mmCIF file of C-alpha atoms in Angstrom:
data_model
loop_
_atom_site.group_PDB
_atom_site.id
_atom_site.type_symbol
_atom_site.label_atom_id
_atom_site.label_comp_id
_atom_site.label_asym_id
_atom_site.label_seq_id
_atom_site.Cartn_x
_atom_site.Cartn_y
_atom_site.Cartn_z
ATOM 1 C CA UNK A 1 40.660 -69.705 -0.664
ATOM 2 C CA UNK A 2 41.248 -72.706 1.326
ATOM 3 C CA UNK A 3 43.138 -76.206 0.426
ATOM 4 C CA UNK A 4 41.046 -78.989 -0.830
ATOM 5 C CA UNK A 5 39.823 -81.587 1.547
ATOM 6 C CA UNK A 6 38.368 -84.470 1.327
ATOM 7 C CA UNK A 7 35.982 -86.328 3.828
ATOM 8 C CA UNK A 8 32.931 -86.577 5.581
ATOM 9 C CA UNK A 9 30.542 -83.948 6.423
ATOM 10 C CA UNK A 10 31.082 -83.451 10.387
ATOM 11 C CA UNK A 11 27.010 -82.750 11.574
ATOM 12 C CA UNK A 12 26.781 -81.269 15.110
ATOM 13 C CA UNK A 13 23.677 -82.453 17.069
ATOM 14 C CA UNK A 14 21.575 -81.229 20.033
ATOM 15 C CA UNK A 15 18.530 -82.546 20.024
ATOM 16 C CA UNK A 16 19.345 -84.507 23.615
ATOM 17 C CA UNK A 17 19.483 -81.134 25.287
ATOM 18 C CA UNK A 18 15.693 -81.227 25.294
ATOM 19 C CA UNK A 19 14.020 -77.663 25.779
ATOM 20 C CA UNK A 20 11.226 -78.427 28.163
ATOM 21 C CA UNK A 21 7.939 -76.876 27.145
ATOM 22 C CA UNK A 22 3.936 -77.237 28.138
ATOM 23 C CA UNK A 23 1.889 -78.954 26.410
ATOM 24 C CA UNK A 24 0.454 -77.551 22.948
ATOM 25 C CA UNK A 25 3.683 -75.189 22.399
ATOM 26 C CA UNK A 26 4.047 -74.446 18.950
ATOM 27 C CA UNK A 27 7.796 -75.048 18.913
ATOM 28 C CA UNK A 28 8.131 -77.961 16.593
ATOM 29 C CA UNK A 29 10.804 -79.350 19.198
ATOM 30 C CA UNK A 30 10.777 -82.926 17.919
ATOM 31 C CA UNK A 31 11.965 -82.210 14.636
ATOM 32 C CA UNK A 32 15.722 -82.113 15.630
ATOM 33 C CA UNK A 33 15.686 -85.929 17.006
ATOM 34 C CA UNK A 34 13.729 -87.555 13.689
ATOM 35 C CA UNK A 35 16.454 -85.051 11.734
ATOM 36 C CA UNK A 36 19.062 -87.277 13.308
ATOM 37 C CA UNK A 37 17.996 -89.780 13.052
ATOM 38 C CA UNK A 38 17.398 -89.751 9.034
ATOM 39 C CA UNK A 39 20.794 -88.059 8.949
ATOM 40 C CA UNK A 40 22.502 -90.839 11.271
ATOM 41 C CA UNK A 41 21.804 -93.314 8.245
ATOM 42 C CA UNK A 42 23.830 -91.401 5.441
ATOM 43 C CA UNK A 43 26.888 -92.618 4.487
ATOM 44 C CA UNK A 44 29.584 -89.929 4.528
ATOM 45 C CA UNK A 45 28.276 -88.078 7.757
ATOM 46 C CA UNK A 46 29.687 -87.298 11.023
ATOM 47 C CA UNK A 47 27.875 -86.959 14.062
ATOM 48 C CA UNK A 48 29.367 -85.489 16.675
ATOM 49 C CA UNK A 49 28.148 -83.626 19.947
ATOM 50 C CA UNK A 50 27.599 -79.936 19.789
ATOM 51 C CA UNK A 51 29.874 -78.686 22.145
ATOM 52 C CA UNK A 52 28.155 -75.511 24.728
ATOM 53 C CA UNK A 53 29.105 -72.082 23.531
ATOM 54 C CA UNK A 54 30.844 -70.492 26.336
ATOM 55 C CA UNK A 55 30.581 -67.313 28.489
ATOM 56 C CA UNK A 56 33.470 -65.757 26.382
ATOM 57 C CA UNK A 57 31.802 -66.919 22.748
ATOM 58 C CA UNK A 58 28.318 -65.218 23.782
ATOM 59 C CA UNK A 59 29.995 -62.268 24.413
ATOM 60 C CA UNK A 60 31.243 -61.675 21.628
ATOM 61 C CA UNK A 61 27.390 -60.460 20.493
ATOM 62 C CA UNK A 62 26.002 -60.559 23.478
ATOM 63 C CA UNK A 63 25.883 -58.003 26.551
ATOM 64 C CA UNK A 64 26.885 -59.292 30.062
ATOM 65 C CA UNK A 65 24.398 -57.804 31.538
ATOM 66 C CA UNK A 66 21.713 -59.991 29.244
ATOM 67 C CA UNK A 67 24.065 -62.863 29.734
ATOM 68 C CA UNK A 68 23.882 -63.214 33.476
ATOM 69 C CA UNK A 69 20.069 -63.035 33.214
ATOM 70 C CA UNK A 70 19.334 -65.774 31.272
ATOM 71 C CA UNK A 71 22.051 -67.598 33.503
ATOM 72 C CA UNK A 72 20.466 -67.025 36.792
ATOM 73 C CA UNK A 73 17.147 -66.711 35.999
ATOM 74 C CA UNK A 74 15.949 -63.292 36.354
ATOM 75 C CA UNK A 75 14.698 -62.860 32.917
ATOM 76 C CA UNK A 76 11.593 -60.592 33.517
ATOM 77 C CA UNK A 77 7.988 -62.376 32.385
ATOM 78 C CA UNK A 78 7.752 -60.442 29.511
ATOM 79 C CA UNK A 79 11.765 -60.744 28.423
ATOM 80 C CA UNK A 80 10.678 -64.671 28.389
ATOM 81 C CA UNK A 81 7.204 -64.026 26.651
ATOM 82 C CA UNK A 82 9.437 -61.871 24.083
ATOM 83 C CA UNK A 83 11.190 -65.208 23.678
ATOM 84 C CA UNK A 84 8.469 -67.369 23.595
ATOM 85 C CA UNK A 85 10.143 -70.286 25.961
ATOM 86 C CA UNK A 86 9.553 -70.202 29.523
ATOM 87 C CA UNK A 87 12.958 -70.104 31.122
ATOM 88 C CA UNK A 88 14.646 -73.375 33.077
ATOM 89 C CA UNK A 89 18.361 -74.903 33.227
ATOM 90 C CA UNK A 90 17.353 -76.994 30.366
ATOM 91 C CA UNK A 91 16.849 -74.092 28.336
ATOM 92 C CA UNK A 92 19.935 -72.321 28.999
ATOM 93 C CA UNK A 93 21.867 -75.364 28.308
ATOM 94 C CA UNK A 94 20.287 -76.031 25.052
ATOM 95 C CA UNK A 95 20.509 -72.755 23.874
ATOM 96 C CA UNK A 96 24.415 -72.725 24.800
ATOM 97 C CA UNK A 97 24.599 -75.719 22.995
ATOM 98 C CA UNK A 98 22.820 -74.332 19.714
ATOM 99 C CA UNK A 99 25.290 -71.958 19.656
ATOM 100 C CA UNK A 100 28.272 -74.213 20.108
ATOM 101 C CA UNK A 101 27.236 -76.378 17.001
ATOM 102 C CA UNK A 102 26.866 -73.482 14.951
ATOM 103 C CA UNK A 103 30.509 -72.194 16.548
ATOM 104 C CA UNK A 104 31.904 -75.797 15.920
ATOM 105 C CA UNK A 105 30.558 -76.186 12.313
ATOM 106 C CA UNK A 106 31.878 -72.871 11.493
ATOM 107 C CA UNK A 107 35.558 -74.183 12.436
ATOM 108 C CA UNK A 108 34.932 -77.744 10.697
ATOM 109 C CA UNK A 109 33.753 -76.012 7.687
ATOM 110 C CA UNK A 110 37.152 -73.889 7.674
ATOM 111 C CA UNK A 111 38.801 -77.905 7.564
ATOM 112 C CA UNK A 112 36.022 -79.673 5.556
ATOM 113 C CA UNK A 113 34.631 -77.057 3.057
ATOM 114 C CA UNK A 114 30.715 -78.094 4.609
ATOM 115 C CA UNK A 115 29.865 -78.919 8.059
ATOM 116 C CA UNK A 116 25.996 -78.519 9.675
ATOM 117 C CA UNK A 117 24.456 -77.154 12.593
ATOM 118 C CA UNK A 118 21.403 -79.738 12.931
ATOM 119 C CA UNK A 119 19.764 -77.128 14.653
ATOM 120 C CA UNK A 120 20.299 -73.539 15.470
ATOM 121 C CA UNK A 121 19.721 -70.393 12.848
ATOM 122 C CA UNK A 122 18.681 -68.304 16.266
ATOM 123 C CA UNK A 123 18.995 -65.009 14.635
ATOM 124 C CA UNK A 124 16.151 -62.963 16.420
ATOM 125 C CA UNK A 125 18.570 -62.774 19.375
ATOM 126 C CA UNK A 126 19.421 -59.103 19.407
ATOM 127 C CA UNK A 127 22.831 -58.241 21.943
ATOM 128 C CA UNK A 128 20.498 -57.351 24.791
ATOM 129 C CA UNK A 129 17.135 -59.447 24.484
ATOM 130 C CA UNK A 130 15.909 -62.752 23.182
ATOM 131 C CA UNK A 131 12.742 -63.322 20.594
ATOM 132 C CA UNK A 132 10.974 -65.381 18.565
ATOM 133 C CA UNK A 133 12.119 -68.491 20.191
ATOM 134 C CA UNK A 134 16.114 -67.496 20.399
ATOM 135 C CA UNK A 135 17.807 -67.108 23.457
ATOM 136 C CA UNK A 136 21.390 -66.259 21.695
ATOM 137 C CA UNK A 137 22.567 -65.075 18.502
ATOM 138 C CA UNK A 138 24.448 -68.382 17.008
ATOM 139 C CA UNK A 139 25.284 -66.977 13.492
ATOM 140 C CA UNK A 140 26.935 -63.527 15.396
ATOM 141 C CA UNK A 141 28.416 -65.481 17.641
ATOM 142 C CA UNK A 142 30.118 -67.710 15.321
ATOM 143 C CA UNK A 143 31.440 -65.427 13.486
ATOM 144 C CA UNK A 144 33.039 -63.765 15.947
ATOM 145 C CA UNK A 145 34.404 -66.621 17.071
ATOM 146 C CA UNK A 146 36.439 -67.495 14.085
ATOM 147 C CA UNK A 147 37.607 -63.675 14.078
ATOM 148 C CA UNK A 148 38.449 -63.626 17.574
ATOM 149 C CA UNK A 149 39.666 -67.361 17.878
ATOM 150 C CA UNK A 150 41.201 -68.612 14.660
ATOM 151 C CA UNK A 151 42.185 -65.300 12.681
ATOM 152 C CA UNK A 152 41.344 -61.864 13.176
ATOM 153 C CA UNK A 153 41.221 -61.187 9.091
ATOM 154 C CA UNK A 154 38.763 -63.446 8.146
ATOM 155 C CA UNK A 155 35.682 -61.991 6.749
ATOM 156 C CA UNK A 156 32.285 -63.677 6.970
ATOM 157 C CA UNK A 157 29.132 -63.432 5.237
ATOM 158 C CA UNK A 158 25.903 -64.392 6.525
ATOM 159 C CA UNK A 159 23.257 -65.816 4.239
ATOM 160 C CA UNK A 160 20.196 -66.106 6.035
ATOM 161 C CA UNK A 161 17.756 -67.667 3.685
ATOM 162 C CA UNK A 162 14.552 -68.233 6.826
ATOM 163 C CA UNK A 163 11.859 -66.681 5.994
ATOM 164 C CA UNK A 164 11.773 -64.501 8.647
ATOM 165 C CA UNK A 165 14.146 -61.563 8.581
ATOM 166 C CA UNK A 166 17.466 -62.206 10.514
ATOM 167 C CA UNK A 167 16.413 -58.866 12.590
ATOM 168 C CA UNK A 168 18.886 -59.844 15.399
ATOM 169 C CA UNK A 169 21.866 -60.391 13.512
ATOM 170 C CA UNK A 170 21.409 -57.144 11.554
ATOM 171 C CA UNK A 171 21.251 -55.183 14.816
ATOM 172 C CA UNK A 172 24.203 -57.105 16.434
ATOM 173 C CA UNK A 173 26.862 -56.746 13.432
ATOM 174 C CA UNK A 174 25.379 -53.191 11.963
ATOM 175 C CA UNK A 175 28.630 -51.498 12.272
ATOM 176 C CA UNK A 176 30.953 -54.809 11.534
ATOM 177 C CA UNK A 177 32.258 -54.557 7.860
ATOM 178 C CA UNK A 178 34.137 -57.613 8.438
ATOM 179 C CA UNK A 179 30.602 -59.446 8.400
ATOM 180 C CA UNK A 180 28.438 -59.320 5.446
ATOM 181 C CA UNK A 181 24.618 -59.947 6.212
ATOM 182 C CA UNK A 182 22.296 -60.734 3.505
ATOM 183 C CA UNK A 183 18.525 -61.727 4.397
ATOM 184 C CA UNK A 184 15.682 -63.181 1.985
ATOM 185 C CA UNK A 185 12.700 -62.776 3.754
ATOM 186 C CA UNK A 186 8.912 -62.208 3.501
ATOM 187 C CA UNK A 187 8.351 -58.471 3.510
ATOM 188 C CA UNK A 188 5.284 -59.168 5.719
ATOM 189 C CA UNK A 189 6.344 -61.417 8.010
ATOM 190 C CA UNK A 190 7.663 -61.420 11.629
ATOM 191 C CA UNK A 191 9.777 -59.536 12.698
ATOM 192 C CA UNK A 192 7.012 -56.654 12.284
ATOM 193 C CA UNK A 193 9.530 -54.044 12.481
ATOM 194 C CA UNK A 194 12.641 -55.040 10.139
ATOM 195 C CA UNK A 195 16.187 -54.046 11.183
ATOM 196 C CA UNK A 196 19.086 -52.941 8.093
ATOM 197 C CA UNK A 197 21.070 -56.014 7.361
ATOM 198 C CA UNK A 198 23.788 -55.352 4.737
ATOM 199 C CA UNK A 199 21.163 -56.839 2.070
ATOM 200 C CA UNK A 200 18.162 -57.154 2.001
ATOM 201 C CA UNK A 201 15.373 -58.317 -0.047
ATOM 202 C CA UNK A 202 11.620 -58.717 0.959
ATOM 203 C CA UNK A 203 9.609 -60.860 -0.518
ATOM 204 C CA UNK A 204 5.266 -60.717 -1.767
ATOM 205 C CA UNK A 205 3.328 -63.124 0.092
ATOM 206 C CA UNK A 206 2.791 -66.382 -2.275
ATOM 207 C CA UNK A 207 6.090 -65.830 -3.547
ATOM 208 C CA UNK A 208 7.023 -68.906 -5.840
ATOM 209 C CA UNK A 209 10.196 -70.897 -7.105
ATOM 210 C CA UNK A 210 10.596 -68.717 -9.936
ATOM 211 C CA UNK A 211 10.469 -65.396 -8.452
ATOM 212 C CA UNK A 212 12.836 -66.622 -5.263
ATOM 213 C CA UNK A 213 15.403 -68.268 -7.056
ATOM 214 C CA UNK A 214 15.817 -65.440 -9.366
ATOM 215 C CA UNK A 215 15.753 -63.003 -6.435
ATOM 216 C CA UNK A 216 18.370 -65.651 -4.667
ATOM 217 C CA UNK A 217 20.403 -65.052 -7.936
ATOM 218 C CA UNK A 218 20.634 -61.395 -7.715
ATOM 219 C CA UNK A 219 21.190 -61.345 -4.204
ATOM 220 C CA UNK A 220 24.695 -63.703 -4.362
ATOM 221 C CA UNK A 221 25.380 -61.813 -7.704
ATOM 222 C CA UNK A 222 25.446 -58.955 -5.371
ATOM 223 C CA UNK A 223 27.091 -60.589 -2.850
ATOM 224 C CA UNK A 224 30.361 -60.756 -4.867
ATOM 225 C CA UNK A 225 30.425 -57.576 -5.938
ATOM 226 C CA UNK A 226 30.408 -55.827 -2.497
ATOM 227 C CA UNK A 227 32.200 -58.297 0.254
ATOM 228 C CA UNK A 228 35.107 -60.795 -0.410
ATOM 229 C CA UNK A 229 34.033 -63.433 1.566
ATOM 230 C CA UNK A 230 36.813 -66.202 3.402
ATOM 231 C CA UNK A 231 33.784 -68.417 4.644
ATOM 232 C CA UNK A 232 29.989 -68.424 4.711
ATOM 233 C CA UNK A 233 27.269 -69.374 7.699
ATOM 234 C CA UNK A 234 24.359 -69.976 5.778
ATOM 235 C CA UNK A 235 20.924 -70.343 7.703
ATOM 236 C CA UNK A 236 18.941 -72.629 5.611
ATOM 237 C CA UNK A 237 15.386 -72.262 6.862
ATOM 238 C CA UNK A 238 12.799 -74.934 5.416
ATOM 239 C CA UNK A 239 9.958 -72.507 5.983
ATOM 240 C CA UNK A 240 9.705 -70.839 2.661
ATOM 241 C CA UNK A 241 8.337 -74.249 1.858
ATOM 242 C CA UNK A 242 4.806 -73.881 0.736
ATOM 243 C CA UNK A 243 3.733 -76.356 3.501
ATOM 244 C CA UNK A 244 5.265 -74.173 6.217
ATOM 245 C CA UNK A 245 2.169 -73.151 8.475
ATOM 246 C CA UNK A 246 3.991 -69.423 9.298
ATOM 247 C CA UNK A 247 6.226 -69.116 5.930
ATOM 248 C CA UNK A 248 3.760 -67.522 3.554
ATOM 249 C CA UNK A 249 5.449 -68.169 0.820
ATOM 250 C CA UNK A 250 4.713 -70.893 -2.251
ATOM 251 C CA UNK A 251 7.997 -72.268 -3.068
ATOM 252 C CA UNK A 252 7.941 -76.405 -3.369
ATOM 253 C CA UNK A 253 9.935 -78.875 -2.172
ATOM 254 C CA UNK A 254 12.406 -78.680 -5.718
ATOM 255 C CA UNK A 255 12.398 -75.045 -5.255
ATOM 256 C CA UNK A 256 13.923 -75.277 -1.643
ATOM 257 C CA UNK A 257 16.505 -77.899 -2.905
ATOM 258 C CA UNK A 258 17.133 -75.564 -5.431
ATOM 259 C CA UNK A 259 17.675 -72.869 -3.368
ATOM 260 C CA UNK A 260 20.493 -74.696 -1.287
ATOM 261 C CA UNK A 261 21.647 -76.159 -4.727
ATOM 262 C CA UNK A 262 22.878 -72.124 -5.576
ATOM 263 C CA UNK A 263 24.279 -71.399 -2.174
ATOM 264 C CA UNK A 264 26.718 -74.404 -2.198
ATOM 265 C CA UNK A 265 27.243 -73.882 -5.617
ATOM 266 C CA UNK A 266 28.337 -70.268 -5.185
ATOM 267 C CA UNK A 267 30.778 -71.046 -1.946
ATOM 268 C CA UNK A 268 32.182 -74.424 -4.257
ATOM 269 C CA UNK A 269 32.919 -71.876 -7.252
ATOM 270 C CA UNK A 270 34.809 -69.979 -5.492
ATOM 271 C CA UNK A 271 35.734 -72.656 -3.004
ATOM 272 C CA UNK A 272 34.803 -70.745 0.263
ATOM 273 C CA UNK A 273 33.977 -73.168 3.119
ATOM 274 C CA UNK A 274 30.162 -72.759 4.410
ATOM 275 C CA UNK A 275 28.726 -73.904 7.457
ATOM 276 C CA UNK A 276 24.528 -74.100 7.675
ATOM 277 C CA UNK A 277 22.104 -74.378 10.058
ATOM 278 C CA UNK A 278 18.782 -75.559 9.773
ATOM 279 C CA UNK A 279 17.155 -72.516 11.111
ATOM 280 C CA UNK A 280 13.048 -72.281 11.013
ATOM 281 C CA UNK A 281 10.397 -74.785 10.338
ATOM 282 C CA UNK A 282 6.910 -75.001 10.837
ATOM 283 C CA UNK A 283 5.343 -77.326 8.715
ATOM 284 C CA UNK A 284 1.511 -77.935 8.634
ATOM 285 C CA UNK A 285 2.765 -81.355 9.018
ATOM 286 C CA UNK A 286 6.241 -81.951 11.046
ATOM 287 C CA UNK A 287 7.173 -84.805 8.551
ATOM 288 C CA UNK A 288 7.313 -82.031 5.557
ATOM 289 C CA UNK A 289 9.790 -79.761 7.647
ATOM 290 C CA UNK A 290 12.068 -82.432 8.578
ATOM 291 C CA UNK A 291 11.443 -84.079 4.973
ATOM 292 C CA UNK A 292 13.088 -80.008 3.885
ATOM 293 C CA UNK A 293 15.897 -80.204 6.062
ATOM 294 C CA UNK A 294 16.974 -83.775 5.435
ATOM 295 C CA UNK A 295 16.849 -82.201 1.497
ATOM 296 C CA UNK A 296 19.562 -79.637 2.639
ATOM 297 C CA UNK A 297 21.614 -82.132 4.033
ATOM 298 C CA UNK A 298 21.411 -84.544 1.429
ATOM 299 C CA UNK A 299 22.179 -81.923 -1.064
ATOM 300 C CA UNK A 300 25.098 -80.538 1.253
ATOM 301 C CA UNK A 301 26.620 -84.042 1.000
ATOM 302 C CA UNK A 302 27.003 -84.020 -3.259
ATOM 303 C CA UNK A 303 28.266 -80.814 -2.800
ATOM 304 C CA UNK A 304 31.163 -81.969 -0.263
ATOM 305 C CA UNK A 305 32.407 -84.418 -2.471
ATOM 306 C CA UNK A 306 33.628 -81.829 -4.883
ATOM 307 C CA UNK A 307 35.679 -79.516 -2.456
#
C-alpha cells in the first residue's frame, strides 16, 4: 500500500540516444521520437531524461562476463546477429539508457502511483546473451533495483503483456520468489523455444478482444491469489494490435486500450504503484504503433488522477 499522491505522470525519454542502424532494418526506431512528441503535448506529463543504467544496476541480472562484452566490443558476430543490432557506442549507450528509464520509472511510480518508460520492455535479454533486439534485461533489472536500492522487502510482479513471450525475464528471475512473472503471449510466436515464467498463458493465432481480455482477466485474477504484490512493471506491448506486422493476433485498437484499462485498474484497486514500458511494436504502418502507445499513455494519465 502506498500514500496517495497527486501529480503529474513523470515520462522518461530516450529516443535522442539514437541506435544507429543500415538502411532497411526492421527496427521501427523512429517510433520513440513521434511518441514524444505526441506525449510532449499532454497536459499533466513530465518529461524528463532517462538517466543510463549503471554497471552495478545491470548486474543485478546480468553476468559480468556478458557485461564487459557488450562494453568493449567483443560481442562475437553471431552474439550480435542473436541480437539483431550491429554493435557501436551508440548502441551501448542507448541500451543503458533503456534500462535507466525503466529503473527511474520504477522509483517515480513508488512516489507517483504511474510513471512510463517511453521505450524499453527489452525482455529477451537473458543474464548471459542478448536477442530479439535487447541488449539488457530492463524489467529484471528494475526490479532488482528497487530490492537492492530502495528496500530489500518489496515484492514485484511483472506483467508482460508483448506479444512475444518475456523468455529473458523468465530465465533471469526463475528462482526469485520475490518477483512474480506473468506473460500473455502468442503460443506460436518468437521466442520459438518458450522459457517458465511464473504464469503463463499462450495464446491461438487470430486471437481477438474477447478471448484476450477474458484470458487477461483470469490471468490478474490469478495474480492475486498467488503473489502479494508492493508494485508492478508492466510491459505494455502495442503488438497484439491487429495491425502489428509480427503480432499475429486480431485484437483492435479498443481492445488494446482495454487491455491497459484492466491493468491500471487492478494496481488502482488495490492501489499498488505500476510503472510501464512501451515494449514491442511493429505496425504494418508506424503511425498505428505509435497511434497504440500514445493510447496507453493517454489511458495511464485518467488513471493517475485517481491515485
Amino acid at each position: 500500500m502506498r500514500e496517495k499522491c497527486e501529480g503529474s505522470v513523470k515520462a522518461f525519454y530516450t529516443d535522442h540516444f539514437v541506435l544507429p542502424l543500415p538502411a532497411g532494418h526492421r527496427f521501427p526506431m523512429e517510433k520513440y521520437s513521434r511518441l514524444r512528441d505526441l506525449v510532449g503535448a499532454l497536459q499533466g506529463i513530465e518529461l524528463v531524461e532517462a538517466p543510463a543504467a549503471t554497471d552495478t544496476q545491470i548486474l543485478y541480472a546480468h553476468d559480468p562476463g556478458y557485461l564487459i562484452k557488450v562494453i568493449e566490443g567483443s560481442l562475437s558476430v553471431q552474439e550480435q546477429r542473436e541480437i539483431g543490432f550491429p554493435w557501436s557506442e551508440k548502441m551501448v549507450e542507448r541500451s543503458r539508457r533503456s534500462a535507466g528509464a525503466t529503473v527511474a520509472a520504477s522509483k517515480a511510480a513508488l512516489e507517483d502511483g504511474i510513471a512510463a518508460n517511453l521505450a524499453g520492455g527489452t525482455h529477451h535479454a537473458y543474464r548471459d546473451i542478448g536477442s530479439g533486439f535487447c541488449v539488457f534485461n530492463d524489467s529484471a533489472i528494475a526490479a532488482r533495483a528497487l530490492q537492492k536500492e530502495v528496500s530489500s522487502s518489496l515484492k514485484i510482479a511483472i506483467i508482460d503483456l508483448d506479444v512475444h513471450q518475456g523468455n529473458g525475464t523468465a530465465s533471469i528471475l526463475q528462482n526469485d520468489h520475490s518477483i512474480f512473472t506473468l506473460s500473455i503471449h502468442g503460443e506460436k510466436n518468437f521466442p520459438f523455444k518458450k522459457e517458465q515464467s511464473d504464469l503463463d498463458l499462450g495464446l491461438e493465432d487470430g486471437c481477438n478482444d474477447e478471448t484476450y481480455l477474458q484470458s487477461l482477466t483470469r490471468c490478474l485474477d490469478q495474480l492475486d491469489s498467488r503473489f502479494n504484490a508492493d508494485c508492478f512493471i508492466f510491459l505494455a506491448g502495442a503488438d497484439p494490435h491487429e495491425g502489428d506486422r509480427l503480432g499475429r493476433l486480431n485484437i483492435s485498437k479498443n481492445g488494446m486500450r482495454l487491455r491497459d484499462e484492466m491493468v491500471f485498474q487492478y494496481a488502482l484497486d488495490q492501489q499498488i504503484p505500476v510503472a510501464f514500458s512501451m515494449a514491442g511494436g511493429y505496425g504494418k504502418e508506424i503511425d498505428s504503433t505509435v497511434d497504440i502507445h500514445f493510447q496507453t499513455i493517454q489511458t495511464a494519465l485518467k488513471f493517475q488522477k485517481q491515485y
